[in-house]
Amino acid sequence: MTNQSHLTRTLSGVEFIGLMAALMALNSLAIDVMLPALPAMGDALGVASDNERQLVISAYMVGFGIAQLFFGPITDRFGRRAPLFVGMVIYIICAFAATFAPTFGLLLAVRFAQGVGAAATRVIAMSVIRDRYSGREMASIMSLTFMVFMALPILAPGIGQVILFVGTWHYIFLFMTGLAIVIMVWAFFRMPETLHPEYRRELKLSVITDGFRLVFGNRLAIFYGIAGMFFFGSNMGFIISSQQIFVDIYKFGDWFPVAFAAVASLMAVANFVNSRIVKQYGQRRVSHSATLVYIACGAVLLALSLRGQVDFWAFFSILAIMQFAFACASSNVNSLAMEPLGQVAGTAAAVFGFLQTVGGAVLGTLIGQQFNGTLTPNSAGFVVMGLLVLACILIAESGKLFGVSKEYQQGSAAFAE
């Protein structure tokens, strides 16, 4: 843990984790709460194709990803608080405006802009965590944060379904607006400024370019960041297709949110487990092992799907193991990417957020668009993305798996300097 005496006067550890999770959950909410409403939105706005309706998710993700490149240098210059509130105001205005979108095209435009505002929450939450923690402690805190913020994806589809029972899809955006206002007020009164004054960087082209050069020039950090992109693409492919998988293939109907919540619950449990074991075994051993499990499970599911319809409980059992492995691997991959870049944490969070969000959204959309009424496209996506993750890890670690970083062996003080 780095020098924190001046950072902890306002937030306790528990409240810090809760607030960071709430900020990141706004992004998850904007995706997951929409899933039950996609058919109703498509019908209301004249979109016949199930696959085309997925663009409501993809448009948001592209805006979310691109804007992170701008919020990174801005937060390294002006601190964490002011850019956060600018982004949240944009998010709130666009969520409210989406309620009145008269056409599908305008809805996609507003969703893109909403994603732009949400970018601030992701960049700044990751930056604040890196400001306060490093090494295995950072990996543990990040896992606990992911565990708490996973509570919203567990509930979000169910919330969306309940809203549809009592009203139209427009009320989902009103709910999103109200929750964002509550979280913004919480952050305004409780979140301190965590950027050390000596780490503030000028907002000049040469300084910004130098920050990006530091990120892209660190082989370990950038390839772990790219690994996170492939993981995110694989998971996005499943999320985008989840409504079709559970409703069209397995006929869950209105019970779809329950199935989705079960999957998200496993990821939350996995993040809690990871927060405990990562301190003992390290990010590398945990994430590398989980990646191999993920690939193996994806290969089994692909083999079963090529033989015909996969029994639901076989599918769900394999998916459960995969989502557990995904949660353990992805949080550690992100902490390993951020670990060497504390002095440019905002820029680093922006680069990795852009790669993972835009790249992941594009890859996930490509996987989702291949949906053909079977599990084969998603299963193939799991395997291919998993193998690409493994390739990135091997490049980052010079061909070695399960190692322990020199930085950790030398002690966490190396990161606090």
Short mmCIF file of N, CA and C in Angstrom, two decimals, residues 234-387:
data_model
loop_
_atom_site.label_atom_id
_atom_site.label_comp_id
_atom_site.label_asym_id
_atom_site.label_seq_id
_atom_site.Cartn_x
_atom_site.Cartn_y
_atom_site.Cartn_z
N SER A 234 -14.56 -11.69 -25.52
CA SER A 234 -15.21 -12.98 -25.34
C SER A 234 -16.46 -12.85 -24.48
N ASN A 235 -16.32 -12.12 -23.36
CA ASN A 235 -17.46 -11.97 -22.46
C ASN A 235 -18.57 -11.11 -23.08
N MET A 236 -18.18 -10.08 -23.84
CA MET A 236 -19.19 -9.24 -24.50
C MET A 236 -19.96 -10.04 -25.54
N GLY A 237 -19.27 -10.94 -26.23
CA GLY A 237 -19.97 -11.78 -27.20
C GLY A 237 -21.06 -12.60 -26.53
N PHE A 238 -20.77 -13.09 -25.31
CA PHE A 238 -21.79 -13.85 -24.57
C PHE A 238 -22.91 -12.94 -24.08
N ILE A 239 -22.55 -11.77 -23.51
CA ILE A 239 -23.57 -10.86 -22.97
C ILE A 239 -24.53 -10.41 -24.07
N ILE A 240 -23.97 -10.03 -25.22
CA ILE A 240 -24.81 -9.55 -26.32
C ILE A 240 -25.78 -10.64 -26.79
N SER A 241 -25.31 -11.89 -26.75
CA SER A 241 -26.14 -13.00 -27.23
C SER A 241 -26.96 -13.67 -26.14
N SER A 242 -26.78 -13.25 -24.89
CA SER A 242 -27.36 -13.99 -23.76
C SER A 242 -28.88 -14.06 -23.82
N GLN A 243 -29.51 -12.96 -24.21
CA GLN A 243 -30.97 -12.98 -24.28
C GLN A 243 -31.45 -14.00 -25.31
N GLN A 244 -30.75 -14.08 -26.44
CA GLN A 244 -31.13 -15.04 -27.47
C GLN A 244 -30.82 -16.48 -27.04
N ILE A 245 -29.69 -16.67 -26.33
CA ILE A 245 -29.33 -18.02 -25.89
C ILE A 245 -30.34 -18.55 -24.89
N PHE A 246 -30.64 -17.76 -23.86
CA PHE A 246 -31.53 -18.25 -22.81
C PHE A 246 -32.99 -18.26 -23.23
N VAL A 247 -33.40 -17.33 -24.10
CA VAL A 247 -34.80 -17.25 -24.49
C VAL A 247 -35.08 -18.08 -25.75
N ASP A 248 -34.25 -17.90 -26.80
CA ASP A 248 -34.51 -18.59 -28.06
C ASP A 248 -34.12 -20.06 -28.03
N ILE A 249 -32.97 -20.36 -27.44
CA ILE A 249 -32.51 -21.76 -27.43
C ILE A 249 -33.15 -22.52 -26.28
N TYR A 250 -33.09 -21.95 -25.08
CA TYR A 250 -33.51 -22.70 -23.90
C TYR A 250 -34.89 -22.29 -23.36
N LYS A 251 -35.57 -21.38 -24.05
CA LYS A 251 -36.98 -21.06 -23.79
C LYS A 251 -37.23 -20.59 -22.36
N PHE A 252 -36.36 -19.73 -21.85
CA PHE A 252 -36.54 -19.24 -20.49
C PHE A 252 -37.62 -18.16 -20.39
N GLY A 253 -37.89 -17.46 -21.48
CA GLY A 253 -38.90 -16.42 -21.46
C GLY A 253 -38.59 -15.35 -20.42
N ASP A 254 -39.59 -15.05 -19.58
CA ASP A 254 -39.43 -14.00 -18.57
C ASP A 254 -38.48 -14.39 -17.45
N TRP A 255 -38.05 -15.67 -17.41
CA TRP A 255 -37.09 -16.11 -16.41
C TRP A 255 -35.65 -15.87 -16.83
N PHE A 256 -35.44 -15.25 -17.98
CA PHE A 256 -34.09 -14.95 -18.45
C PHE A 256 -33.27 -14.19 -17.40
N PRO A 257 -33.82 -13.14 -16.74
CA PRO A 257 -33.01 -12.42 -15.74
C PRO A 257 -32.50 -13.32 -14.62
N VAL A 258 -33.27 -14.35 -14.26
CA VAL A 258 -32.83 -15.26 -13.20
C VAL A 258 -31.59 -16.03 -13.64
N ALA A 259 -31.62 -16.53 -14.87
CA ALA A 259 -30.46 -17.26 -15.40
C ALA A 259 -29.25 -16.35 -15.50
N PHE A 260 -29.47 -15.13 -15.97
CA PHE A 260 -28.36 -14.18 -16.10
C PHE A 260 -27.79 -13.84 -14.72
N ALA A 261 -28.67 -13.67 -13.74
CA ALA A 261 -28.22 -13.36 -12.38
C ALA A 261 -27.39 -14.49 -11.80
N ALA A 262 -27.75 -15.73 -12.13
CA ALA A 262 -26.99 -16.88 -11.63
C ALA A 262 -25.57 -16.84 -12.16
N VAL A 263 -25.40 -16.51 -13.43
CA VAL A 263 -24.07 -16.41 -14.03
C VAL A 263 -23.27 -15.29 -13.37
N ALA A 264 -23.91 -14.12 -13.21
CA ALA A 264 -23.23 -12.98 -12.60
C ALA A 264 -22.86 -13.27 -11.15
N SER A 265 -23.69 -14.02 -10.45
CA SER A 265 -23.40 -14.38 -9.05
C SER A 265 -22.11 -15.17 -8.95
N LEU A 266 -21.91 -16.07 -9.88
CA LEU A 266 -20.68 -16.87 -9.87
C LEU A 266 -19.45 -15.98 -10.07
N MET A 267 -19.58 -14.96 -10.89
CA MET A 267 -18.45 -14.05 -11.11
C MET A 267 -18.17 -13.24 -9.85
N ALA A 268 -19.24 -12.85 -9.13
CA ALA A 268 -19.04 -12.12 -7.88
C ALA A 268 -18.34 -12.99 -6.85
N VAL A 269 -18.76 -14.23 -6.73
CA VAL A 269 -18.12 -15.17 -5.80
C VAL A 269 -16.65 -15.38 -6.18
N ALA A 270 -16.40 -15.51 -7.48
CA ALA A 270 -15.03 -15.71 -7.95
C ALA A 270 -14.13 -14.54 -7.59
N ASN A 271 -14.64 -13.32 -7.69
CA ASN A 271 -13.84 -12.15 -7.33
C ASN A 271 -13.54 -12.13 -5.84
N PHE A 272 -14.48 -12.57 -5.01
CA PHE A 272 -14.21 -12.66 -3.58
C PHE A 272 -13.12 -13.70 -3.30
N VAL A 273 -13.24 -14.86 -3.92
CA VAL A 273 -12.22 -15.91 -3.75
C VAL A 273 -10.86 -15.39 -4.22
N ASN A 274 -10.85 -14.72 -5.35
CA ASN A 274 -9.60 -14.20 -5.89
C ASN A 274 -8.95 -13.20 -4.94
N SER A 275 -9.76 -12.36 -4.29
CA SER A 275 -9.21 -11.36 -3.37
C SER A 275 -8.47 -12.01 -2.22
N ARG A 276 -8.82 -13.25 -1.91
CA ARG A 276 -8.16 -13.97 -0.83
C ARG A 276 -6.92 -14.73 -1.33
N ILE A 277 -7.07 -15.45 -2.42
CA ILE A 277 -5.96 -16.31 -2.85
C ILE A 277 -4.85 -15.54 -3.56
N VAL A 278 -5.17 -14.37 -4.12
CA VAL A 278 -4.15 -13.65 -4.88
C VAL A 278 -3.03 -13.15 -3.98
N LYS A 279 -3.34 -12.87 -2.71
CA LYS A 279 -2.29 -12.41 -1.80
C LYS A 279 -1.28 -13.52 -1.52
N GLN A 280 -1.75 -14.76 -1.55
CA GLN A 280 -0.86 -15.89 -1.28
C GLN A 280 -0.12 -16.37 -2.52
N TYR A 281 -0.84 -16.46 -3.65
CA TYR A 281 -0.26 -17.07 -4.84
C TYR A 281 0.17 -16.05 -5.90
N GLY A 282 -0.30 -14.82 -5.81
CA GLY A 282 0.11 -13.80 -6.77
C GLY A 282 -0.78 -13.75 -7.99
N GLN A 283 -0.77 -12.56 -8.65
CA GLN A 283 -1.63 -12.36 -9.82
C GLN A 283 -1.31 -13.32 -10.95
N ARG A 284 -0.02 -13.60 -11.15
CA ARG A 284 0.38 -14.40 -12.30
C ARG A 284 -0.11 -15.84 -12.18
N ARG A 285 0.16 -16.47 -11.07
CA ARG A 285 -0.23 -17.87 -10.93
C ARG A 285 -1.74 -18.04 -11.03
N VAL A 286 -2.47 -17.12 -10.41
CA VAL A 286 -3.93 -17.24 -10.43
C VAL A 286 -4.47 -16.99 -11.83
N SER A 287 -4.02 -15.89 -12.45
CA SER A 287 -4.58 -15.53 -13.76
C SER A 287 -4.16 -16.51 -14.85
N HIS A 288 -2.93 -17.00 -14.81
CA HIS A 288 -2.48 -17.95 -15.83
C HIS A 288 -3.23 -19.27 -15.71
N SER A 289 -3.40 -19.74 -14.49
CA SER A 289 -4.14 -21.00 -14.29
C SER A 289 -5.59 -20.85 -14.74
N ALA A 290 -6.21 -19.73 -14.39
CA ALA A 290 -7.61 -19.50 -14.76
C ALA A 290 -7.77 -19.39 -16.27
N THR A 291 -6.80 -18.82 -16.95
CA THR A 291 -6.86 -18.71 -18.41
C THR A 291 -6.85 -20.10 -19.06
N LEU A 292 -6.01 -20.99 -18.56
CA LEU A 292 -5.97 -22.34 -19.11
C LEU A 292 -7.29 -23.09 -18.88
N VAL A 293 -7.88 -22.89 -17.71
CA VAL A 293 -9.18 -23.51 -17.43
C VAL A 293 -10.24 -22.96 -18.38
N TYR A 294 -10.20 -21.67 -18.61
CA TYR A 294 -11.17 -21.01 -19.51
C TYR A 294 -11.09 -21.59 -20.92
N ILE A 295 -9.88 -21.75 -21.43
CA ILE A 295 -9.69 -22.30 -22.78
C ILE A 295 -10.20 -23.74 -22.84
N ALA A 296 -9.85 -24.53 -21.84
CA ALA A 296 -10.26 -25.95 -21.83
C ALA A 296 -11.78 -26.08 -21.81
N CYS A 297 -12.44 -25.29 -20.99
CA CYS A 297 -13.91 -25.35 -20.92
C CYS A 297 -14.54 -24.90 -22.22
N GLY A 298 -13.99 -23.84 -22.82
CA GLY A 298 -14.51 -23.38 -24.11
C GLY A 298 -14.39 -24.45 -25.18
N ALA A 299 -13.27 -25.19 -25.16
CA ALA A 299 -13.07 -26.26 -26.15
C ALA A 299 -14.09 -27.38 -25.95
N VAL A 300 -14.37 -27.73 -24.71
CA VAL A 300 -15.37 -28.77 -24.44
C VAL A 300 -16.74 -28.32 -24.92
N LEU A 301 -17.11 -27.08 -24.64
CA LEU A 301 -18.42 -26.57 -25.05
C LEU A 301 -18.53 -26.52 -26.57
N LEU A 302 -17.43 -26.14 -27.24
CA LEU A 302 -17.44 -26.10 -28.69
C LEU A 302 -17.63 -27.50 -29.27
N ALA A 303 -16.93 -28.48 -28.72
CA ALA A 303 -17.06 -29.86 -29.20
C ALA A 303 -18.49 -30.36 -29.03
N LEU A 304 -19.11 -30.07 -27.90
CA LEU A 304 -20.49 -30.49 -27.67
C LEU A 304 -21.46 -29.80 -28.62
N SER A 305 -21.25 -28.50 -28.86
CA SER A 305 -22.17 -27.76 -29.72
C SER A 305 -22.08 -28.22 -31.17
N LEU A 306 -20.91 -28.66 -31.60
CA LEU A 306 -20.75 -29.14 -32.98
C LEU A 306 -21.46 -30.49 -33.18
N ARG A 307 -21.74 -31.17 -32.10
CA ARG A 307 -22.44 -32.45 -32.20
C ARG A 307 -23.96 -32.28 -32.20
N GLY A 308 -24.44 -31.09 -31.86
CA GLY A 308 -25.88 -30.86 -31.85
C GLY A 308 -26.28 -30.02 -30.66
N GLN A 309 -27.58 -30.01 -30.35
CA GLN A 309 -28.09 -29.23 -29.24
C GLN A 309 -27.46 -29.68 -27.93
N VAL A 310 -26.96 -28.71 -27.15
CA VAL A 310 -26.31 -29.01 -25.87
C VAL A 310 -27.35 -28.96 -24.76
N ASP A 311 -27.40 -30.01 -23.96
CA ASP A 311 -28.29 -30.04 -22.81
C ASP A 311 -28.07 -28.81 -21.94
N PHE A 312 -29.16 -28.23 -21.43
CA PHE A 312 -29.02 -26.97 -20.68
C PHE A 312 -28.09 -27.12 -19.49
N TRP A 313 -28.25 -28.17 -18.71
CA TRP A 313 -27.43 -28.27 -17.51
C TRP A 313 -25.96 -28.53 -17.83
N ALA A 314 -25.70 -29.20 -18.93
CA ALA A 314 -24.32 -29.35 -19.37
C ALA A 314 -23.74 -27.99 -19.76
N PHE A 315 -24.53 -27.23 -20.54
CA PHE A 315 -24.11 -25.89 -20.94
C PHE A 315 -23.87 -25.00 -19.72
N PHE A 316 -24.83 -25.00 -18.80
CA PHE A 316 -24.74 -24.09 -17.66
C PHE A 316 -23.59 -24.48 -16.73
N SER A 317 -23.34 -25.76 -16.56
CA SER A 317 -22.23 -26.19 -15.71
C SER A 317 -20.89 -25.74 -16.27
N ILE A 318 -20.71 -25.93 -17.58
CA ILE A 318 -19.47 -25.49 -18.22
C ILE A 318 -19.34 -23.98 -18.16
N LEU A 319 -20.45 -23.29 -18.43
CA LEU A 319 -20.44 -21.83 -18.39
C LEU A 319 -20.09 -21.33 -17.00
N ALA A 320 -20.60 -21.99 -15.97
CA ALA A 320 -20.31 -21.59 -14.59
C ALA A 320 -18.82 -21.64 -14.31
N ILE A 321 -18.17 -22.73 -14.71
CA ILE A 321 -16.73 -22.85 -14.50
C ILE A 321 -15.99 -21.77 -15.29
N MET A 322 -16.43 -21.53 -16.52
CA MET A 322 -15.78 -20.52 -17.36
C MET A 322 -15.90 -19.13 -16.77
N GLN A 323 -17.09 -18.77 -16.28
CA GLN A 323 -17.28 -17.44 -15.72
C GLN A 323 -16.48 -17.27 -14.43
N PHE A 324 -16.35 -18.34 -13.66
CA PHE A 324 -15.52 -18.30 -12.46
C PHE A 324 -14.06 -18.04 -12.86
N ALA A 325 -13.59 -18.78 -13.86
CA ALA A 325 -12.21 -18.59 -14.34
C ALA A 325 -12.02 -17.21 -14.93
N PHE A 326 -13.01 -16.74 -15.70
CA PHE A 326 -12.93 -15.41 -16.30
C PHE A 326 -12.76 -14.34 -15.23
N ALA A 327 -13.55 -14.41 -14.16
CA ALA A 327 -13.48 -13.40 -13.11
C ALA A 327 -12.12 -13.40 -12.43
N CYS A 328 -11.59 -14.59 -12.15
CA CYS A 328 -10.27 -14.68 -11.51
C CYS A 328 -9.17 -14.16 -12.42
N ALA A 329 -9.26 -14.46 -13.70
CA ALA A 329 -8.21 -14.06 -14.64
C ALA A 329 -8.27 -12.58 -14.98
N SER A 330 -9.46 -12.07 -15.29
CA SER A 330 -9.56 -10.73 -15.84
C SER A 330 -9.18 -9.65 -14.82
N SER A 331 -9.58 -9.80 -13.56
CA SER A 331 -9.22 -8.78 -12.57
C SER A 331 -7.72 -8.74 -12.35
N ASN A 332 -7.06 -9.90 -12.36
CA ASN A 332 -5.61 -9.93 -12.18
C ASN A 332 -4.86 -9.44 -13.41
N VAL A 333 -5.39 -9.73 -14.58
CA VAL A 333 -4.79 -9.22 -15.81
C VAL A 333 -4.80 -7.69 -15.79
N ASN A 334 -5.90 -7.11 -15.34
CA ASN A 334 -5.98 -5.65 -15.27
C ASN A 334 -5.02 -5.07 -14.25
N SER A 335 -4.89 -5.71 -13.10
CA SER A 335 -3.97 -5.20 -12.09
C SER A 335 -2.52 -5.32 -12.56
N LEU A 336 -2.19 -6.40 -13.26
CA LEU A 336 -0.84 -6.55 -13.80
C LEU A 336 -0.54 -5.50 -14.86
N ALA A 337 -1.54 -5.12 -15.64
CA ALA A 337 -1.34 -4.08 -16.65
C ALA A 337 -1.09 -2.72 -16.00
N MET A 338 -1.81 -2.43 -14.91
CA MET A 338 -1.69 -1.13 -14.26
C MET A 338 -0.47 -1.03 -13.34
N GLU A 339 0.00 -2.17 -12.87
CA GLU A 339 1.01 -2.19 -11.81
C GLU A 339 2.26 -1.35 -12.08
N PRO A 340 2.89 -1.41 -13.25
CA PRO A 340 4.14 -0.66 -13.44
C PRO A 340 3.95 0.81 -13.80
N LEU A 341 2.71 1.32 -13.85
CA LEU A 341 2.46 2.62 -14.46
C LEU A 341 1.78 3.59 -13.50
N GLY A 342 2.20 3.56 -12.23
CA GLY A 342 1.55 4.39 -11.23
C GLY A 342 1.64 5.88 -11.50
N GLN A 343 2.73 6.36 -12.09
CA GLN A 343 2.90 7.79 -12.31
C GLN A 343 2.09 8.31 -13.49
N VAL A 344 1.56 7.42 -14.31
CA VAL A 344 0.66 7.83 -15.40
C VAL A 344 -0.61 6.98 -15.33
N ALA A 345 -1.13 6.84 -14.12
CA ALA A 345 -2.25 5.93 -13.90
C ALA A 345 -3.47 6.31 -14.74
N GLY A 346 -3.76 7.61 -14.85
CA GLY A 346 -4.92 8.03 -15.64
C GLY A 346 -4.76 7.68 -17.10
N THR A 347 -3.60 7.98 -17.66
CA THR A 347 -3.35 7.66 -19.07
C THR A 347 -3.35 6.16 -19.29
N ALA A 348 -2.74 5.42 -18.35
CA ALA A 348 -2.72 3.96 -18.47
C ALA A 348 -4.13 3.38 -18.43
N ALA A 349 -4.94 3.85 -17.47
CA ALA A 349 -6.33 3.38 -17.38
C ALA A 349 -7.10 3.71 -18.65
N ALA A 350 -6.78 4.86 -19.25
CA ALA A 350 -7.46 5.27 -20.49
C ALA A 350 -7.08 4.36 -21.65
N VAL A 351 -5.79 4.09 -21.80
CA VAL A 351 -5.33 3.23 -22.90
C VAL A 351 -5.92 1.84 -22.78
N PHE A 352 -5.81 1.26 -21.59
CA PHE A 352 -6.32 -0.10 -21.41
C PHE A 352 -7.84 -0.13 -21.50
N GLY A 353 -8.48 0.93 -20.99
CA GLY A 353 -9.93 1.00 -21.12
C GLY A 353 -10.37 1.10 -22.56
N PHE A 354 -9.63 1.89 -23.36
CA PHE A 354 -9.95 2.01 -24.78
C PHE A 354 -9.77 0.69 -25.50
N LEU A 355 -8.61 0.07 -25.28
CA LEU A 355 -8.34 -1.20 -25.94
C LEU A 355 -9.39 -2.25 -25.57
N GLN A 356 -9.66 -2.34 -24.28
CA GLN A 356 -10.56 -3.39 -23.83
C GLN A 356 -12.01 -3.10 -24.20
N THR A 357 -12.40 -1.84 -24.15
CA THR A 357 -13.81 -1.52 -24.41
C THR A 357 -14.11 -1.49 -25.90
N VAL A 358 -13.35 -0.69 -26.66
CA VAL A 358 -13.61 -0.60 -28.09
C VAL A 358 -13.25 -1.92 -28.78
N GLY A 359 -12.02 -2.40 -28.50
CA GLY A 359 -11.63 -3.68 -29.10
C GLY A 359 -12.54 -4.80 -28.66
N GLY A 360 -12.85 -4.82 -27.36
CA GLY A 360 -13.74 -5.86 -26.85
C GLY A 360 -15.14 -5.76 -27.41
N ALA A 361 -15.65 -4.51 -27.55
CA ALA A 361 -16.99 -4.32 -28.11
C ALA A 361 -17.05 -4.76 -29.56
N VAL A 362 -16.01 -4.43 -30.32
CA VAL A 362 -15.97 -4.84 -31.73
C VAL A 362 -15.91 -6.36 -31.83
N LEU A 363 -15.01 -6.97 -31.06
CA LEU A 363 -14.89 -8.43 -31.09
C LEU A 363 -16.18 -9.09 -30.59
N GLY A 364 -16.74 -8.55 -29.51
CA GLY A 364 -17.98 -9.10 -28.98
C GLY A 364 -19.14 -8.98 -29.96
N THR A 365 -19.20 -7.83 -30.65
CA THR A 365 -20.26 -7.64 -31.65
C THR A 365 -20.10 -8.62 -32.80
N LEU A 366 -18.85 -8.82 -33.24
CA LEU A 366 -18.60 -9.80 -34.32
C LEU A 366 -19.05 -11.19 -33.90
N ILE A 367 -18.76 -11.55 -32.65
CA ILE A 367 -19.18 -12.86 -32.15
C ILE A 367 -20.71 -12.92 -32.06
N GLY A 368 -21.30 -11.85 -31.50
CA GLY A 368 -22.74 -11.82 -31.34
C GLY A 368 -23.50 -11.86 -32.65
N GLN A 369 -22.95 -11.18 -33.66
CA GLN A 369 -23.62 -11.14 -34.96
C GLN A 369 -23.61 -12.49 -35.67
N GLN A 370 -22.79 -13.41 -35.20
CA GLN A 370 -22.74 -14.75 -35.81
C GLN A 370 -23.78 -15.68 -35.22
N PHE A 371 -24.56 -15.20 -34.25
CA PHE A 371 -25.53 -16.08 -33.60
C PHE A 371 -26.46 -16.69 -34.64
N ASN A 372 -26.60 -18.01 -34.58
CA ASN A 372 -27.38 -18.74 -35.60
C ASN A 372 -28.36 -19.74 -34.98
N GLY A 373 -28.71 -19.48 -33.72
CA GLY A 373 -29.63 -20.39 -33.06
C GLY A 373 -28.95 -21.55 -32.36
N THR A 374 -27.61 -21.56 -32.34
CA THR A 374 -26.85 -22.61 -31.65
C THR A 374 -25.79 -21.96 -30.76
N LEU A 375 -25.10 -22.78 -29.97
CA LEU A 375 -24.03 -22.28 -29.11
C LEU A 375 -22.68 -22.22 -29.81
N THR A 376 -22.61 -22.69 -31.04
CA THR A 376 -21.32 -22.80 -31.72
C THR A 376 -20.59 -21.47 -31.88
N PRO A 377 -21.24 -20.38 -32.34
CA PRO A 377 -20.48 -19.13 -32.48
C PRO A 377 -19.87 -18.64 -31.17
N ASN A 378 -20.65 -18.67 -30.09
CA ASN A 378 -20.12 -18.22 -28.80
C ASN A 378 -19.03 -19.15 -28.28
N SER A 379 -19.21 -20.45 -28.48
CA SER A 379 -18.20 -21.41 -28.02
C SER A 379 -16.89 -21.21 -28.76
N ALA A 380 -16.98 -21.00 -30.07
CA ALA A 380 -15.77 -20.73 -30.85
C ALA A 380 -15.12 -19.44 -30.39
N GLY A 381 -15.94 -18.44 -30.06
CA GLY A 381 -15.42 -17.18 -29.55
C GLY A 381 -14.66 -17.38 -28.24
N PHE A 382 -15.20 -18.20 -27.34
CA PHE A 382 -14.51 -18.48 -26.09
C PHE A 382 -13.12 -19.06 -26.34
N VAL A 383 -13.04 -20.01 -27.25
CA VAL A 383 -11.77 -20.70 -27.50
C VAL A 383 -10.76 -19.75 -28.17
N VAL A 384 -11.19 -19.09 -29.22
CA VAL A 384 -10.28 -18.21 -29.97
C VAL A 384 -9.79 -17.07 -29.09
N MET A 385 -10.69 -16.41 -28.38
CA MET A 385 -10.28 -15.30 -27.51
C MET A 385 -9.37 -15.80 -26.39
N GLY A 386 -9.68 -16.97 -25.83
CA GLY A 386 -8.84 -17.52 -24.77
C GLY A 386 -7.43 -17.81 -25.24
N LEU A 387 -7.31 -18.35 -26.45
CA LEU A 387 -5.98 -18.63 -27.00
C LEU A 387 -5.20 -17.33 -27.25
#
